[in-house]
Amino acid sequence: MQGITRQPLHQRSTQITAQAIEELQVLAKTADDPYFLAVKFIKPHLPFTAPKKYWDLYPKESVKLPGNCLISKNASKEANYGWGELRNYSDIPKKGPITDDKVRRLICCDYACVGYTDAKVGKVLNELDRLGLKENTIIVLWGDHG
């Protein structure tokens, strides 16, 4: 489900970043023409994979669980089963609650993947700046993780 990886498991984000930078370099040659470039990073979606340095930033012991991270005790038992893809991973129980330890690990996984994606977005933005396109570009960051 999650862990430190070597290429190629998290290589897709690296490829997306490289392609975006290449496109910006082409667009910079015609900087007076309007352009649109959409760059879609897949992370932090499952599977949770990122280079080791991002995992090292978030030790599991440092995560404090929020008071409302689990399903309410008054919720129907069916509410515990609607976690879709997450339940398909071998270290996640098919039914029932997930342990506090596993929830902490999942939070660390999410943090590592968000940090990794943030670094990739930063590379694209740095290239935009380096090419002199930043001042005449509208940048929209859009995510589905709140």
CSV table of C-alpha atoms in Angstrom, one decimal:
chain,number,residue,atom,x,y,z
A,1,MET,CA,0.0,0.0,0.0
A,2,GLN,CA,2.7,2.5,0.8
A,3,GLY,CA,6.4,2.8,1.3
A,4,ILE,CA,9.7,4.1,0.2
A,5,THR,CA,10.3,3.3,-3.4
A,6,ARG,CA,12.9,3.5,-6.0
A,7,GLN,CA,12.1,4.2,-9.6
A,8,PRO,CA,9.9,3.3,-11.5
A,9,LEU,CA,7.0,3.2,-8.9
A,10,HIS,CA,7.0,7.0,-8.3
A,11,GLN,CA,8.7,7.8,-11.6
A,12,ARG,CA,5.4,9.0,-13.2
A,13,SER,CA,5.6,12.3,-11.2
A,14,THR,CA,9.1,12.8,-12.4
A,15,GLN,CA,8.1,12.2,-16.0
A,16,ILE,CA,5.1,14.6,-15.7
A,17,THR,CA,7.4,17.2,-14.3
A,18,ALA,CA,10.0,16.8,-17.1
A,19,GLN,CA,7.2,16.9,-19.8
A,20,ALA,CA,5.8,20.1,-18.3
A,21,ILE,CA,9.2,21.7,-18.3
A,22,GLU,CA,9.9,20.7,-21.9
A,23,GLU,CA,6.5,22.2,-22.9
A,24,LEU,CA,7.3,25.4,-21.1
A,25,GLN,CA,10.6,25.7,-22.9
A,26,VAL,CA,8.8,25.3,-26.2
A,27,LEU,CA,6.2,27.8,-25.2
A,28,ALA,CA,8.9,30.3,-24.1
A,29,LYS,CA,10.0,30.5,-27.7
A,30,THR,CA,6.7,32.0,-28.7
A,31,ALA,CA,6.0,33.8,-25.4
A,32,ASP,CA,3.9,36.5,-27.1
A,33,ASP,CA,1.3,33.9,-28.1
A,34,PRO,CA,-1.4,32.9,-25.5
A,35,TYR,CA,-1.0,29.4,-24.3
A,36,PHE,CA,-2.7,26.9,-22.0
A,37,LEU,CA,-0.8,24.1,-20.2
A,38,ALA,CA,-2.4,21.7,-17.9
A,39,VAL,CA,-0.1,19.6,-15.7
A,40,LYS,CA,-1.8,16.7,-13.8
A,41,PHE,CA,0.0,15.1,-10.9
A,42,ILE,CA,-1.5,11.9,-9.7
A,43,LYS,CA,-0.1,12.0,-6.2
A,44,PRO,CA,-1.1,12.0,-3.4
A,45,HIS,CA,-3.5,9.3,-4.5
A,46,LEU,CA,-2.9,5.6,-3.9
A,47,PRO,CA,-0.6,3.8,-4.0
A,48,PHE,CA,1.3,5.9,-1.5
A,49,THR,CA,4.8,6.0,-2.9
A,50,ALA,CA,7.5,8.6,-2.7
A,51,PRO,CA,11.3,8.9,-2.4
A,52,LYS,CA,12.8,8.1,1.0
A,53,LYS,CA,13.7,11.7,1.8
A,54,TYR,CA,10.0,12.6,2.0
A,55,TRP,CA,9.2,9.7,4.2
A,56,ASP,CA,12.0,10.7,6.6
A,57,LEU,CA,10.3,14.0,7.1
A,58,TYR,CA,7.3,12.5,8.8
A,59,PRO,CA,8.0,9.8,11.4
A,60,LYS,CA,4.9,8.0,12.5
A,61,GLU,CA,5.5,8.8,16.2
A,62,SER,CA,5.2,12.5,15.4
A,63,VAL,CA,1.6,12.2,14.2
A,64,LYS,CA,-1.2,13.0,16.6
A,65,LEU,CA,-4.5,11.7,15.6
A,66,PRO,CA,-7.3,14.3,15.4
A,67,GLY,CA,-10.2,13.7,17.7
A,68,ASN,CA,-12.5,13.1,14.7
A,69,CYS,CA,-10.4,11.0,12.4
A,70,LEU,CA,-12.4,7.8,12.8
A,71,ILE,CA,-16.0,7.0,12.1
A,72,SER,CA,-18.4,7.9,14.8
A,73,LYS,CA,-19.3,5.2,17.3
A,74,ASN,CA,-23.0,5.9,16.5
A,75,ALA,CA,-22.5,5.4,12.8
A,76,SER,CA,-24.0,2.3,11.1
A,77,LYS,CA,-21.6,-0.6,10.6
A,78,GLU,CA,-21.9,-0.1,6.9
A,79,ALA,CA,-20.1,3.3,7.2
A,80,ASN,CA,-16.9,1.5,8.0
A,81,TYR,CA,-16.9,-0.4,4.7
A,82,GLY,CA,-17.0,2.5,2.2
A,83,TRP,CA,-13.3,3.1,1.9
A,84,GLY,CA,-13.1,1.9,-1.7
A,85,GLU,CA,-9.6,1.4,-3.0
A,86,LEU,CA,-7.9,1.6,0.4
A,87,ARG,CA,-9.5,-1.7,1.5
A,88,ASN,CA,-7.9,-3.5,-1.5
A,89,TYR,CA,-4.4,-3.2,-0.1
A,90,SER,CA,-3.1,-6.3,1.7
A,91,ASP,CA,-2.1,-4.5,4.9
A,92,ILE,CA,-5.6,-2.9,5.3
A,93,PRO,CA,-8.4,-5.0,6.8
A,94,LYS,CA,-11.3,-5.7,4.4
A,95,LYS,CA,-13.8,-4.9,7.1
A,96,GLY,CA,-14.0,-3.1,10.4
A,97,PRO,CA,-12.0,-0.3,11.9
A,98,ILE,CA,-8.4,0.5,11.0
A,99,THR,CA,-6.0,0.6,14.0
A,100,ASP,CA,-4.7,3.9,15.3
A,101,ASP,CA,-1.2,2.8,14.4
A,102,LYS,CA,-2.3,2.2,10.8
A,103,VAL,CA,-4.1,5.6,10.7
A,104,ARG,CA,-0.9,7.3,11.8
A,105,ARG,CA,1.0,5.5,9.1
A,106,LEU,CA,-1.6,6.5,6.4
A,107,ILE,CA,-1.3,10.1,7.5
A,108,CYS,CA,2.5,9.9,7.2
A,109,CYS,CA,2.0,8.4,3.7
A,110,ASP,CA,-0.2,11.2,2.7
A,111,TYR,CA,2.2,13.8,4.0
A,112,ALA,CA,5.1,12.2,2.2
A,113,CYS,CA,3.2,12.1,-1.1
A,114,VAL,CA,2.0,15.7,-0.7
A,115,GLY,CA,5.6,16.9,0.0
A,116,TYR,CA,6.8,15.0,-3.0
A,117,THR,CA,4.2,16.5,-5.3
A,118,ASP,CA,4.8,19.9,-3.8
A,119,ALA,CA,8.5,19.6,-4.8
A,120,LYS,CA,7.5,18.6,-8.4
A,121,VAL,CA,5.1,21.6,-8.7
A,122,GLY,CA,8.0,23.8,-7.4
A,123,LYS,CA,10.2,22.6,-10.2
A,124,VAL,CA,7.6,23.5,-12.8
A,125,LEU,CA,7.1,27.0,-11.2
A,126,ASN,CA,10.8,27.6,-11.0
A,127,GLU,CA,11.2,26.8,-14.7
A,128,LEU,CA,8.3,29.2,-15.5
A,129,ASP,CA,10.2,31.9,-13.6
A,130,ARG,CA,13.5,31.0,-15.1
A,131,LEU,CA,12.0,31.3,-18.6
A,132,GLY,CA,10.6,34.7,-17.8
A,133,LEU,CA,7.0,33.5,-18.2
A,134,LYS,CA,5.8,33.9,-14.7
A,135,GLU,CA,4.7,37.6,-14.9
A,136,ASN,CA,2.4,36.9,-17.9
A,137,THR,CA,1.0,33.6,-16.7
A,138,ILE,CA,-2.1,32.7,-14.7
A,139,ILE,CA,-1.3,29.8,-12.4
A,140,VAL,CA,-4.2,27.7,-11.1
A,141,LEU,CA,-3.5,25.0,-8.5
A,142,TRP,CA,-6.4,22.6,-8.2
A,143,GLY,CA,-6.7,19.5,-6.0
A,144,ASP,CA,-9.3,17.1,-4.8
A,145,HIS,CA,-7.9,16.5,-1.4
A,146,GLY,CA,-9.3,19.6,0.4
